[in-house]
Structure formats: structure tokens, C-alpha cells
Amino acid sequence: MIRVLEKNISDKIAAGEVIERPVSIVKELLENSIDSGADTISVEIKNGGKTFIRVTDNGCGIEADQVETAFLRHATSKIETVADLTSISSLGFRGEALASVAAVTQTTLITRPEAEKTGRRLLINGSEVVENVPVGCPHGTTIIVTDLFYNTPARRQFLKSDSAESGMIIDLMSEMALAYTDIKIQFINNGNVLFATAGDSSLKKTIMTVYRQREYDDLADVDFTTPGFTVTGCISRPSLSRSTRRDQIFFVNGRIVKSKVIEKGLSEAYKERLFKGRYPVAFLFLETDPASVDVNIHPNKKEVRFHDDKAVELAVKEAVIDALGTKEAMAGAADYFIKQSNAEKAKDKPTPEQVDIKQILSSKRETSEVSDNIVKSERSVPQAEAAPQEMTSKSHILVEETKLKPFDFNNLTITGCIFDTYITAVDGEDFYMIDQHAAHERIFYEKLVGQYGADEKVRQMILTPFTVDVPLSVKENQYDWLDSLRDMGYLIEEFGPNSYIVKEIPDFMEISEAENFVKDYIENVSERDDLGNTVVIDKLITRSCKSAVKAHDHLSAAEIQALIDQLKLCRNPFSCPHGRPTFIRFSIYDIEKMFKRV
């Protein structure tokens, strides 16, 4: 027999999608406070939000005759028509949050619009209105939620420990504080004030207030505009990285999102600047036309779908590359040598009024690591006078030149070379050390990339051609991969019903490498992305490493000058292909601090 479920049953079922755990409630209530126009918000939790959550704001409040309507399912002030779904600018819009919260908790609402003299207090237990009375209160809204899942005890068993649930809420509150730096946001956990932001619109100050990590002082600013997109925020210099993406936080039109598209754009910008398996710290804000973003994917509203993924990826990539091209983003001496003194660390300890979030979570954030994993291989040292001739004869690099440099290479004055490894230079403001191997490796790498991407490929004929057998299904779709292999530098022809013969291979590959690459490429042809193929890139990096001058190879003054002249033509002169810096910058302050003059 088919029957319509009673309201209290259907409400509990619907609440399951919206309210999964305490952090879901905090998120929904906090978004409502922001949408109300509040400039001051206070959030308090106890026992990981399981027993008590209170959110107070000074927003517009709710009219007395609408307080009960606000708790009806799909009741919202954010949208009216279907057309509104195509251009959502508010954080909430589904009209499910308050109804879902009230269905599985005991909820108290206290609210007053600024124009009214008295407010209303509404008490709801499990979707049932218990009390609706007038009350004296400040303008704005306070919602108190207690006893989560009191009427669905089975769901309480799936909640984690108090500290784990608190950790999720702390992460959410931290992210929301960054997204709305113009709002004063206070967060209290078990009676302790974890943070209180100033609401002065300063992103860096808010980051320091929330995360309290000294290394975040040196984050590089991102401020980039391109048709259709504005990208702002802060990113780490290449000298600061993590082993996970935990410290990458993205916002789209003020909404916290998880986005593989933005992740990819960020990773592409840092490619060749970080070691494999390392990830930058990033707080990025993307503003775009709401009509070009679909946020109505899931009730948690963290998943978004862009109408043009490639355009978003490119905008993020260009914004980050632009920020990394500034002088402030260069690796500095302080990143590696100047350690924080115990006295300075003591100053940074939280006061009793502001409890250390890291202690609350009983976890440590990892520090940045810089390691040298460069490939080592034997190489014959060239004649001293032959090197500059080769460098100048092949100075043209078939890669787009960097639009923004951290300094003018023409202002560099070379002062010498120490240990036959590190070239020294000054530009009037700073002192630089340049790793000759890393610099020459970057030059060779970009030349090889230029050869790889050039119309005229450098090929090598092999004495004994090899054959490759492919499945008939791959043979049927040969136009998907055959031309790509030829573009890479292979001379490959049909050699039977499902076989191909390779007579020439790219100049930068050994025969065994070329054969393995062809087989791997054909097997995974649908996932390949031409130059982005990791196998090709690895071969180019290895080849450039083998070809470059090594540490302790003596270079004459003319050779050093030729090296610098070529380096300034590189697309990315800041790091070698492995991610090691080519330059280290020493400011006058850095040097004076080493000598304890300041």
C-alpha cells in the first residue's frame, strides 16, 4: 500500500541530506547570518557541537509574522523564480537549512528587525512549535541548537569524538573568516575564544589571526583580472610547501568550494617550482559571473560546476604565475638560514584569552621542507673557452618569455663565483647567489622543450626499427594517437593488420625509452595531454640535468656572463626543472641580521 509519510517522518528523512553532523548546522546558520547583512557574528559550540551551538548576528532579523514560516521546508527569501537559480549570489537559497536543523534538534530562535521595538522567541522541538512569544532583545538574530539527533539516536552513533567534531567546525570557521574579512567573526569553543577577527578587510591580518603561523607573514599577494574573472588572495613562495593539499582553500563568489579545476590551475602555475609530491599554501578567491557557475549540485553547496573549466583553470594559472613573478616571491636567505629565536617564539605564544587552536586539535602542522633530489649522472666537462660559444649560438629559446621578472637582469652586476658553484651578483638593492648547475639545467630544459614543441622536430634514425602491436579497437581509432606521436618526433608507419613500425625517434630519447613510451602512450591514449605527459617531461628533465654544467666546474667570466644572458631569456628563470631555486636573494636586512647588527 502506497501512503504519504507524516510530516515529522519526512522532515527527518530530508534532514539526513542537509544535517550530517554538527559542522553542517554551523555552516548553514553561519551562511544565513552572512546573507542577513550582519557585520558582527559570534559562534559558540560545546562538546564538538553535539550538545550546544549558538550563532548570534546583528543582521536584518526576521519579521514577527514570518518566524514560523522560516522553519517550513523550501521557505526562503533568497530566490523566487526558476530563473533565479541561474544567477545565485547568496550563500543560502534552497530553503532547507532551518527546517532540517529543527527536525533533529531542540532549536530556539530569538530575533528582532532593527525597526521593531520587540522581538520574538520561537522554540521548536523536532519540527513541532512549542513556544512563540514576544521578547526583548537586541536587533539581529540568535539561534541556539541543543541535543543534536535527540530523536534519532541511531544517527548519534555515527558522530565522531568531541575533538574530531570540533576540528571540523574549526576548519569551517577559519575558512569562513577568510572569505569574509569585512565581518567581525568570533569563535568560542567550550568557553575559550579561539579567534576574533577585526573585520577590517585585511586578508593577511585575518590569516595570521586565525592560523597564527609566522611563515604566513611572507605569503605573496595575488591580484589579477582577466575578462570574465578576478582572482585575488595569498599564496606561498616556492620555499614554503606542504606534503598535502590541506592548506589550499578556494572560494568562488564568496562560497567555500572544493574544485579540481582550481587545483589544476594552481598546480600548473607551480609546476617546475616545487618538487614532485609537494603542494603550495594557497588562499584563492575567484569572482566571476554567477550565471557561469552552477552551485545547485548538492545540498552542502561545496560542489560547483563551471560552464568553462578551461577558462577558469587558465585564469587561476595566470594569476598565480603573475604573483610568483614578483621580487617578494623569490626565495630569500631568511627562508633557509635565519631561524626564529626562542625569545621570538615566546612572544608568539597565545595569551590566556586566545587559546591555541593547534593545542585544541592536538595536532601539529608540518613545517616547510626544502630538499635536493636532483638527478646525478656523469658528464664530461667541456673546454673552458668552448662553453660561451655554444651558449651564444643557441641563445634563442622557443618558449614564451616571462611577462614579469622579479628584477631586471640587465641591472645585475656579477661579482664573482664561490666554490666554482655559486655565482654572486648584486643589483644595488640586494645580493644574489645563483646556482650555476640549476641555472644551466633550466636553460637546457627550455631548449629541449622548444625542440619538442617546434614544427621541425629533431629526430634520430635508428639502425634497427622496432614494431608495436595494438588491439584492433585501438587500430580503429588510430587518428586519435598516430598524428600525436608523429608530432612528437616519431616516424611511425602501418606494418600489418594491427602493427606499426617505428623508424625514427625523438632526439631526446634512448631507443628503449622511446619504445616503452610508445606502448604506454597507446595503452593510455585517452588520458594523454601531449606536452603535459609526465614520461616526456621526465625525459627532458633528465636530459637537461645530464647536459648542464655541474657544481665545482670552473667557468670563466665570459662563460658566467653567457650563462646569465641565456637565463634571462627563460620562461621561468626562478627554478630548475626539479623545483630547486636558481636564485637566492639576500636583502641588506638579512645580511645585517646574520651579523647581529639589527
Coordinates of C-alpha atoms in Angstrom, one line a residue:
M1 CA 0.0 0.0 0.0
I2 CA 1.4 3.4 -1.0
R3 CA 1.0 6.2 1.6
V4 CA 2.1 9.7 2.1
L5 CA 4.6 9.9 5.1
E6 CA 3.7 12.1 8.0
K7 CA 5.5 15.4 8.2
N8 CA 7.7 14.5 11.2
I9 CA 9.0 11.4 9.4
S10 CA 9.6 13.2 6.0
D11 CA 11.4 16.0 7.8
K12 CA 13.8 13.6 9.5
I13 CA 14.5 11.9 6.1
A14 CA 15.1 15.2 4.4
A15 CA 17.3 16.4 7.3
G16 CA 19.6 13.5 6.7
E17 CA 21.0 15.0 3.5
V18 CA 21.5 18.5 4.9
I19 CA 22.4 17.8 8.5
E20 CA 25.1 15.1 8.6
R21 CA 26.9 16.3 11.7
P22 CA 27.4 19.4 13.9
V23 CA 29.6 21.2 11.3
S24 CA 26.6 21.1 8.9
I25 CA 24.5 23.1 11.3
V26 CA 27.2 25.7 12.0
K27 CA 27.7 26.1 8.2
E28 CA 24.0 26.6 7.5
L29 CA 23.4 29.0 10.3
L30 CA 26.6 31.0 9.6
E31 CA 25.7 31.4 6.0
N32 CA 22.3 32.7 7.0
S33 CA 23.9 35.2 9.2
I34 CA 26.2 36.4 6.4
D35 CA 23.2 36.6 4.0
S36 CA 21.3 38.7 6.6
G37 CA 23.8 41.6 6.1
A38 CA 25.5 41.2 9.5
D39 CA 28.8 42.8 10.2
T40 CA 29.4 41.1 13.6
I41 CA 28.8 37.3 14.1
S42 CA 29.5 35.2 17.1
V43 CA 29.6 31.4 17.1
E44 CA 29.8 29.2 20.2
I45 CA 29.9 25.4 20.5
K46 CA 30.3 22.9 23.3
N47 CA 31.2 19.2 23.1
G48 CA 32.0 19.4 19.4
G49 CA 28.6 21.0 18.7
K50 CA 26.8 17.8 19.8
T51 CA 25.1 19.4 22.8
F52 CA 25.2 23.1 22.2
I53 CA 25.6 25.5 19.2
R54 CA 24.8 29.2 19.3
V55 CA 25.1 31.6 16.4
T56 CA 24.4 35.3 17.0
D57 CA 24.4 38.2 14.5
N58 CA 23.4 41.8 14.1
G59 CA 21.8 41.3 10.7
C60 CA 18.3 42.3 9.5
G61 CA 16.4 39.9 11.7
I62 CA 13.1 38.2 10.9
E63 CA 9.6 39.8 11.0
A64 CA 7.4 38.5 13.8
D65 CA 4.8 37.1 11.4
Q66 CA 7.5 35.2 9.5
V67 CA 9.4 33.4 12.2
E68 CA 7.4 30.2 11.9
T69 CA 7.4 30.4 8.1
A70 CA 11.2 30.5 8.2
F71 CA 11.2 26.9 9.5
L72 CA 9.0 25.5 6.8
R73 CA 10.7 23.4 4.2
H74 CA 11.7 25.3 1.0
A75 CA 10.8 28.6 2.6
T76 CA 13.5 31.2 1.6
S77 CA 13.9 34.9 0.9
K78 CA 16.8 34.3 -1.5
I79 CA 15.0 33.3 -4.7
E80 CA 11.5 33.5 -6.2
T81 CA 11.6 32.1 -9.7
V82 CA 13.3 29.3 -11.6
A83 CA 15.3 32.0 -13.5
D84 CA 16.9 33.0 -10.1
L85 CA 18.7 29.6 -10.0
T86 CA 20.9 30.6 -12.9
S87 CA 22.4 33.6 -11.1
I88 CA 22.6 32.8 -7.4
S89 CA 24.7 35.3 -5.4
S90 CA 23.6 34.5 -1.8
L91 CA 25.1 31.6 0.2
G92 CA 21.8 30.0 1.0
F93 CA 18.9 29.6 -1.4
R94 CA 17.4 26.0 -1.0
G95 CA 15.1 26.8 1.9
E96 CA 16.0 23.6 3.6
A97 CA 18.5 24.6 6.4
L98 CA 16.3 25.7 9.2
A99 CA 13.7 23.1 8.6
S100 CA 16.3 20.3 8.6
V101 CA 18.0 21.7 11.8
A102 CA 14.7 21.9 13.7
A103 CA 13.8 18.4 12.6
V104 CA 16.6 16.7 14.6
T105 CA 17.3 19.1 17.4
Q106 CA 15.8 21.4 20.0
T107 CA 16.0 24.8 18.5
T108 CA 15.5 28.3 19.9
L109 CA 15.2 31.4 17.7
I110 CA 15.4 34.9 19.1
T111 CA 15.1 37.7 16.5
R112 CA 14.3 41.3 16.1
P113 CA 14.4 43.6 13.0
E114 CA 16.1 46.9 13.8
A115 CA 12.9 48.8 13.1
E116 CA 10.8 46.9 15.6
K117 CA 10.7 47.6 19.4
T118 CA 10.3 44.0 20.5
G119 CA 11.4 40.7 19.1
R120 CA 10.2 37.1 19.0
R121 CA 11.3 33.9 20.7
L122 CA 10.4 30.7 18.9
L123 CA 11.1 27.3 20.5
I124 CA 10.9 24.2 18.2
N125 CA 11.4 20.6 19.2
G126 CA 11.7 18.1 16.4
S127 CA 9.8 20.3 13.9
E128 CA 7.0 21.0 16.4
V129 CA 6.5 24.6 17.6
V130 CA 6.4 24.6 21.4
E131 CA 6.5 28.4 22.0
N132 CA 6.2 31.6 20.1
V133 CA 6.2 34.7 22.3
P134 CA 7.4 38.3 22.3
V135 CA 10.7 39.1 23.9
G136 CA 13.1 42.0 24.5
C137 CA 16.4 41.5 22.6
P138 CA 19.0 43.4 20.6
H139 CA 18.3 43.7 16.9
G140 CA 19.6 40.7 14.8
T141 CA 19.1 37.0 15.3
T142 CA 20.3 34.4 17.7
I143 CA 19.7 30.7 17.1
I144 CA 20.5 28.1 19.8
V145 CA 20.6 24.5 18.9
T146 CA 20.9 21.7 21.5
D147 CA 20.7 17.9 21.7
L148 CA 21.6 17.0 18.1
F149 CA 19.8 13.8 16.9
Y150 CA 18.0 13.5 20.3
N151 CA 15.0 12.0 18.4
T152 CA 17.1 9.9 16.0
P153 CA 19.6 8.1 18.4
A154 CA 20.8 5.7 15.7
R155 CA 22.5 8.7 13.9
R156 CA 24.3 9.8 17.1
Q157 CA 26.3 6.6 17.0
F158 CA 28.0 7.8 13.7
L159 CA 29.3 11.0 15.2
K160 CA 33.0 11.2 16.0
S161 CA 34.7 12.2 19.2
D162 CA 34.2 15.7 20.6
S163 CA 37.7 16.8 19.5
A164 CA 37.2 15.4 15.9
E165 CA 33.8 17.2 15.5
S166 CA 35.3 20.4 16.9
G167 CA 38.2 20.1 14.4
M168 CA 35.8 20.1 11.5
I169 CA 34.0 23.2 12.9
I170 CA 37.3 25.0 13.5
D171 CA 38.3 24.4 9.9
L172 CA 35.0 25.7 8.6
M173 CA 35.1 28.8 10.8
S174 CA 38.6 29.5 9.8
E175 CA 37.7 29.3 6.1
M176 CA 34.6 31.5 6.5
A177 CA 36.6 34.1 8.4
L178 CA 39.0 34.3 5.4
A179 CA 36.1 34.6 3.0
Y180 CA 34.5 37.5 4.9
T181 CA 37.3 39.6 6.2
D182 CA 34.9 42.6 6.4
I183 CA 32.8 40.9 9.0
K184 CA 33.9 40.6 12.7
I185 CA 33.7 36.9 13.4
Q186 CA 34.2 35.5 16.9
F187 CA 34.5 31.7 17.6
I188 CA 34.2 30.2 21.1
N189 CA 34.8 26.5 21.8
N190 CA 33.9 25.2 25.3
G191 CA 34.2 28.7 26.8
N192 CA 37.5 29.5 25.2
V193 CA 37.8 32.2 22.5
L194 CA 39.7 30.6 19.7
F195 CA 39.8 33.7 17.5
A196 CA 38.1 37.0 16.9
T197 CA 38.8 38.8 13.6
A198 CA 38.9 42.5 13.3
G199 CA 36.6 42.8 10.3
D200 CA 39.0 45.4 8.7
S201 CA 39.0 43.6 5.2
S202 CA 42.7 42.7 5.6
L203 CA 43.2 39.1 4.3
K204 CA 46.7 38.7 5.7
K205 CA 45.8 40.0 9.1
T206 CA 42.9 37.6 9.2
I207 CA 45.1 34.7 8.1
M208 CA 47.5 35.5 11.0
T209 CA 44.6 35.9 13.5
V210 CA 43.1 32.5 12.5
Y211 CA 46.2 30.3 11.8
R212 CA 48.9 32.1 13.8
Q213 CA 51.8 30.7 11.8
R214 CA 54.8 33.0 11.4
E215 CA 55.6 31.6 8.0
Y216 CA 52.3 33.0 6.7
D217 CA 53.8 36.5 7.1
D218 CA 55.6 36.1 3.8
L219 CA 52.7 35.0 1.7
A220 CA 52.7 36.6 -1.8
D221 CA 49.6 38.6 -2.7
V222 CA 47.5 37.6 -5.7
D223 CA 45.6 40.4 -7.5
F224 CA 44.7 39.5 -11.1
T225 CA 41.9 40.5 -13.5
T226 CA 41.2 39.0 -16.9
P227 CA 38.0 39.2 -19.0
G228 CA 35.3 37.3 -17.0
F229 CA 37.4 36.6 -13.9
T230 CA 39.0 38.3 -10.9
V231 CA 41.5 36.2 -8.8
T232 CA 42.7 37.5 -5.5
G233 CA 44.2 36.1 -2.4
C234 CA 47.5 34.9 -1.0
I235 CA 49.9 32.1 -2.0
S236 CA 53.2 30.7 -0.6
R237 CA 56.5 31.3 -2.1
P238 CA 58.1 28.2 -3.6
S239 CA 60.3 27.9 -0.4
L240 CA 57.1 27.0 1.6
S241 CA 55.3 23.9 0.7
R242 CA 53.3 21.0 2.2
S243 CA 53.0 17.3 1.7
T244 CA 49.2 17.5 1.2
R245 CA 46.7 20.0 -0.2
R246 CA 45.3 20.6 3.3
D247 CA 46.4 24.3 3.2
Q248 CA 44.8 25.0 -0.1
I249 CA 41.4 26.9 0.4
F250 CA 39.3 28.1 -2.5
F251 CA 36.4 30.4 -2.7
V252 CA 34.1 31.1 -5.7
N253 CA 31.9 34.3 -5.4
G254 CA 32.5 34.1 -1.6
R255 CA 31.5 30.5 -1.3
I256 CA 33.9 27.8 0.0
V257 CA 34.3 25.2 -2.7
K258 CA 36.2 22.0 -3.5
S259 CA 37.4 22.4 -7.1
K260 CA 39.7 20.1 -9.1
V261 CA 39.6 22.8 -11.8
I262 CA 41.2 25.4 -9.5
E263 CA 43.6 22.8 -8.1
K264 CA 44.8 22.1 -11.6
G265 CA 45.3 25.7 -12.4
L266 CA 47.3 26.2 -9.2
S267 CA 49.4 23.1 -9.8
E268 CA 50.2 24.2 -13.4
A269 CA 51.4 27.5 -12.1
Y270 CA 53.8 25.9 -9.6
K271 CA 55.0 23.2 -12.0
E272 CA 58.8 23.2 -12.1
R273 CA 58.8 25.4 -9.0
L274 CA 58.1 22.6 -6.5
F275 CA 59.4 19.1 -6.1
K276 CA 57.0 16.3 -7.0
G277 CA 54.7 15.5 -4.2
R278 CA 54.9 19.0 -2.6
Y279 CA 52.0 21.4 -2.6
P280 CA 51.8 25.2 -2.1
V281 CA 49.8 27.0 0.5
A282 CA 47.0 29.0 -1.2
F283 CA 44.0 31.1 -0.2
L284 CA 42.4 31.9 -3.5
F285 CA 39.2 33.9 -4.3
L286 CA 37.7 33.6 -7.7
E287 CA 35.0 36.2 -8.7
T288 CA 33.0 35.5 -11.8
D289 CA 29.5 35.9 -13.3
P290 CA 27.1 33.9 -11.1
A291 CA 25.4 32.7 -14.3
S292 CA 28.6 30.9 -15.3
V293 CA 28.7 28.8 -12.1
D294 CA 26.2 26.1 -11.1
V295 CA 26.1 25.8 -7.3
N296 CA 22.9 23.8 -7.2
I297 CA 24.8 20.4 -7.3
H298 CA 24.5 19.2 -3.7
P299 CA 22.8 20.4 -0.5
N300 CA 26.2 21.1 1.1
K301 CA 26.8 23.7 -1.7
K302 CA 30.5 22.9 -1.7
E303 CA 30.5 21.4 -5.1
V304 CA 30.3 23.7 -8.1
R305 CA 30.3 23.2 -11.8
F306 CA 31.8 25.8 -14.2
H307 CA 30.5 26.4 -17.6
D308 CA 34.0 26.7 -19.0
D309 CA 36.6 24.7 -16.9
K310 CA 39.5 25.6 -19.2
A311 CA 38.9 29.3 -18.9
V312 CA 38.8 29.0 -15.0
E313 CA 41.9 26.9 -15.0
L314 CA 43.8 29.4 -17.2
A315 CA 42.7 32.4 -15.2
V316 CA 43.9 30.8 -11.9
K317 CA 47.2 29.7 -13.6
E318 CA 47.9 33.2 -15.0
A319 CA 47.0 34.8 -11.7
V320 CA 49.4 32.7 -9.7
I321 CA 52.2 32.9 -12.2
D322 CA 51.8 36.7 -12.1
A323 CA 52.1 36.7 -8.3
L324 CA 55.2 34.3 -8.4
G325 CA 56.9 36.7 -10.8
T326 CA 57.3 39.4 -8.2
K327 CA 60.5 40.1 -6.3
E328 CA 58.8 39.4 -3.0
A329 CA 58.0 35.8 -4.2
M330 CA 61.7 34.9 -4.8
A331 CA 63.5 32.5 -2.4
G332 CA 65.3 34.6 0.2
A333 CA 68.0 33.9 2.7
A334 CA 65.5 34.0 5.6
D335 CA 63.7 31.0 4.1
Y336 CA 66.7 28.8 4.7
F337 CA 69.2 30.3 7.2
I338 CA 67.5 32.7 9.7
K339 CA 65.7 30.7 12.4
Q340 CA 63.3 32.1 14.8
S341 CA 64.9 32.7 18.2
N342 CA 63.4 31.3 21.4
A343 CA 62.6 34.8 22.6
E344 CA 60.6 35.5 19.4
K345 CA 58.8 32.1 19.7
A346 CA 57.8 33.0 23.3
K347 CA 56.3 36.3 22.1
D348 CA 54.1 34.3 19.7
K349 CA 52.6 32.1 22.3
P350 CA 48.9 32.7 22.6
T351 CA 47.6 34.7 25.5
P352 CA 45.1 33.1 28.0
E353 CA 42.3 35.0 26.3
Q354 CA 43.1 33.4 22.9
V355 CA 43.7 29.7 23.1
D356 CA 46.0 28.0 20.6
I357 CA 43.9 26.2 18.0
K358 CA 46.6 23.7 17.4
Q359 CA 46.6 22.6 21.0
I360 CA 42.8 22.3 20.9
L361 CA 43.1 19.9 18.0
S362 CA 46.1 18.1 19.5
S363 CA 47.9 18.2 16.1
K364 CA 50.9 19.8 14.5
R365 CA 51.0 21.4 11.2
E366 CA 54.1 20.4 9.3
T367 CA 56.8 22.9 8.5
S368 CA 58.1 23.6 5.1
E369 CA 60.8 21.4 3.7
V370 CA 63.4 22.1 1.1
S371 CA 65.3 19.1 -0.2
D372 CA 67.6 18.4 -3.1
N373 CA 66.6 15.4 -5.2
I374 CA 68.4 16.4 -8.4
V375 CA 69.4 13.5 -10.6
K376 CA 73.1 12.8 -10.5
S377 CA 74.9 11.5 -13.6
E378 CA 78.4 11.5 -15.1
R379 CA 79.2 14.1 -17.7
S380 CA 82.4 15.1 -19.5
V381 CA 83.4 18.7 -18.6
P382 CA 83.6 21.0 -21.7
Q383 CA 86.6 23.1 -22.6
A384 CA 86.5 26.4 -20.8
E385 CA 86.6 28.5 -23.9
A386 CA 84.1 26.3 -25.8
A387 CA 81.2 26.9 -23.5
P388 CA 80.4 30.5 -24.2
Q389 CA 80.4 29.8 -28.0
E390 CA 77.8 27.1 -27.6
M391 CA 75.7 29.2 -25.3
T392 CA 75.6 32.3 -27.6
S393 CA 75.0 30.2 -30.7
K394 CA 71.8 28.6 -29.2
S395 CA 70.5 31.6 -27.2
H396 CA 67.1 31.6 -28.8
I397 CA 64.6 29.6 -26.7
L398 CA 61.4 28.5 -28.4
V399 CA 59.3 29.2 -25.3
E400 CA 57.3 32.4 -24.5
E401 CA 59.4 34.8 -22.5
T402 CA 58.3 35.6 -18.9
K403 CA 56.0 38.6 -18.8
L404 CA 57.1 39.6 -15.3
K405 CA 60.6 39.3 -13.7
P406 CA 61.4 39.8 -10.0
F407 CA 64.2 42.2 -11.1
D408 CA 65.8 43.5 -14.2
F409 CA 68.6 41.1 -15.3
N410 CA 70.3 43.9 -17.0
N411 CA 70.8 45.6 -13.7
L412 CA 72.7 42.6 -12.2
T413 CA 76.4 43.1 -11.7
I414 CA 78.3 39.8 -11.5
T415 CA 80.9 40.0 -8.7
G416 CA 82.4 36.5 -8.8
C417 CA 81.8 32.8 -8.1
I418 CA 82.4 30.9 -4.9
F419 CA 83.4 27.2 -4.7
D420 CA 83.1 27.1 -8.5
T421 CA 79.4 26.5 -7.9
Y422 CA 77.6 29.7 -6.8
I423 CA 77.7 32.8 -9.0
T424 CA 77.5 36.0 -6.9
A425 CA 75.8 39.2 -8.1
V426 CA 74.3 42.5 -6.9
D427 CA 71.7 44.9 -8.3
G428 CA 72.1 47.9 -6.0
E429 CA 69.4 46.7 -3.5
D430 CA 70.1 43.0 -2.9
F431 CA 72.8 40.4 -3.1
Y432 CA 72.2 37.2 -5.1
M433 CA 73.7 33.7 -5.2
I434 CA 73.0 31.8 -8.4
D435 CA 73.4 28.0 -8.6
Q436 CA 75.3 27.5 -11.9
H437 CA 74.1 23.9 -12.3
A438 CA 70.4 24.8 -11.6
A439 CA 70.6 27.8 -13.9
H440 CA 72.2 25.9 -16.8
E441 CA 69.8 23.0 -16.3
R442 CA 66.9 25.4 -16.7
I443 CA 68.4 26.7 -19.9
F444 CA 68.9 23.3 -21.4
Y445 CA 65.4 22.2 -20.3
E446 CA 63.7 25.1 -22.0
K447 CA 65.7 24.5 -25.2
L448 CA 64.6 20.8 -25.2
V449 CA 61.0 21.9 -24.6
G450 CA 61.4 24.3 -27.5
Q451 CA 62.6 21.5 -29.7
Y452 CA 59.8 19.3 -28.6
G453 CA 57.2 21.9 -29.4
A454 CA 58.8 23.1 -32.6
D455 CA 57.3 22.4 -36.0
E456 CA 60.6 21.0 -37.2
K457 CA 61.3 18.1 -34.9
V458 CA 64.8 16.9 -34.2
R459 CA 64.7 13.1 -34.9
Q460 CA 67.3 10.4 -34.8
M461 CA 67.2 7.4 -37.2
I462 CA 67.6 4.0 -35.5
L463 CA 69.6 1.2 -37.1
T464 CA 67.0 -1.5 -36.2
P465 CA 63.4 -0.3 -36.3
F466 CA 61.0 -1.8 -33.8
T467 CA 57.4 -2.8 -34.2
V468 CA 54.4 -2.2 -32.0
D469 CA 51.3 -4.4 -31.9
V470 CA 48.0 -2.7 -30.9
P471 CA 44.5 -4.1 -30.2
L472 CA 42.0 -3.8 -33.1
S473 CA 39.9 -1.3 -31.1
V474 CA 43.0 1.0 -30.9
K475 CA 43.8 0.4 -34.6
E476 CA 40.2 1.6 -35.4
N477 CA 40.9 4.9 -33.6
Q478 CA 44.4 5.4 -34.9
Y479 CA 43.8 9.0 -35.8
D480 CA 43.4 9.8 -32.1
W481 CA 47.1 8.9 -31.4
L482 CA 49.1 8.4 -34.6
D483 CA 49.4 12.0 -35.5
S484 CA 50.3 12.9 -31.9
L485 CA 53.2 10.5 -31.9
R486 CA 54.4 11.9 -35.3
D487 CA 54.2 15.4 -33.9
M488 CA 56.4 14.3 -31.0
G489 CA 59.2 13.3 -33.4
Y490 CA 58.4 9.6 -34.2
L491 CA 58.4 8.3 -37.8
I492 CA 55.8 5.6 -37.4
E493 CA 54.0 3.7 -40.2
E494 CA 51.5 0.9 -40.6
F495 CA 53.1 -2.5 -40.8
G496 CA 50.3 -5.1 -40.9
P497 CA 46.7 -5.5 -39.8
N498 CA 47.3 -4.3 -36.3
S499 CA 51.0 -3.5 -36.2
Y500 CA 53.1 -0.4 -36.7
I501 CA 56.9 0.1 -37.4
V502 CA 58.9 2.9 -35.8
K503 CA 61.9 4.0 -37.9
E504 CA 62.9 7.3 -36.2
I505 CA 62.5 8.5 -32.6
P506 CA 62.8 11.9 -30.8
D507 CA 66.3 13.1 -30.3
F508 CA 66.0 13.4 -26.6
M509 CA 65.1 9.7 -26.0
E510 CA 67.0 6.5 -25.9
I511 CA 65.7 3.6 -28.0
S512 CA 64.4 1.6 -25.0
E513 CA 62.8 4.8 -23.6
A514 CA 61.2 5.6 -27.0
E515 CA 59.8 2.0 -27.3
N516 CA 58.3 1.9 -23.8
F517 CA 56.8 5.4 -24.2
V518 CA 55.0 4.4 -27.5
K519 CA 53.5 1.4 -25.8
D520 CA 52.5 3.3 -22.7
Y521 CA 51.1 6.2 -24.8
I522 CA 48.9 3.9 -27.0
E523 CA 47.6 2.0 -24.0
N524 CA 46.5 5.2 -22.2
V525 CA 45.9 7.4 -25.3
S526 CA 42.6 8.8 -23.9
E527 CA 44.3 10.2 -20.8
R528 CA 47.4 11.8 -22.5
D529 CA 47.8 15.5 -22.9
D530 CA 50.7 16.0 -25.3
L531 CA 53.4 18.1 -23.7
G532 CA 51.9 17.5 -20.2
N533 CA 52.7 13.8 -20.5
T534 CA 54.8 13.0 -17.4
V535 CA 57.0 10.5 -19.3
V536 CA 58.1 13.1 -21.9
I537 CA 58.7 15.7 -19.2
D538 CA 60.8 13.3 -17.1
K539 CA 63.0 12.5 -20.2
L540 CA 63.5 16.2 -20.9
I541 CA 64.4 16.9 -17.2
T542 CA 66.9 14.0 -17.2
R543 CA 68.5 15.1 -20.4
S544 CA 68.8 18.7 -19.3
C545 CA 70.4 17.5 -16.0
K546 CA 73.0 15.4 -17.8
S547 CA 73.9 18.2 -20.2
A548 CA 74.2 21.1 -17.7
V549 CA 77.5 22.2 -16.0
K550 CA 78.0 20.6 -12.6
A551 CA 78.9 22.0 -9.3
H552 CA 82.7 22.7 -9.0
D553 CA 83.0 23.0 -12.8
H554 CA 85.1 26.1 -13.2
L555 CA 83.6 28.8 -15.5
S556 CA 85.4 31.8 -16.9
A557 CA 84.0 35.3 -16.5
A558 CA 82.8 35.1 -20.2
E559 CA 81.1 31.8 -19.6
I560 CA 79.3 33.1 -16.5
Q561 CA 78.1 36.2 -18.3
A562 CA 76.8 34.0 -21.2
L563 CA 75.0 31.8 -18.7
I564 CA 73.2 34.8 -17.1
D565 CA 72.4 36.2 -20.6
Q566 CA 70.7 32.9 -21.5
L567 CA 69.0 32.6 -18.2
K568 CA 67.2 35.9 -18.6
L569 CA 65.6 34.6 -21.8
C570 CA 64.0 31.6 -19.9
R571 CA 60.2 31.5 -19.4
N572 CA 60.9 30.5 -15.8
P573 CA 64.3 31.6 -14.6
F574 CA 63.5 31.1 -10.9
S575 CA 63.9 27.4 -10.6
C576 CA 65.4 24.3 -12.2
P577 CA 63.0 21.7 -13.7
H578 CA 63.2 19.7 -10.4
G579 CA 61.9 22.7 -8.4
R580 CA 65.1 23.9 -6.8
P581 CA 65.6 27.6 -6.8
T582 CA 68.2 29.0 -9.2
F583 CA 68.5 32.3 -7.2
I584 CA 68.7 33.0 -3.5
R585 CA 68.2 36.7 -2.6
F586 CA 69.8 38.3 0.4
S587 CA 68.5 41.7 1.4
I588 CA 70.7 44.2 3.3
Y589 CA 68.5 43.4 6.4
D590 CA 69.1 39.7 6.0
I591 CA 72.9 40.2 6.0
E592 CA 72.9 42.7 8.8
K593 CA 70.7 40.3 10.9
M594 CA 73.2 37.5 10.4
F595 CA 75.9 39.8 11.8
K596 CA 73.6 40.8 14.6
R597 CA 73.8 44.5 13.5
V598 CA 70.0 44.7 13.8

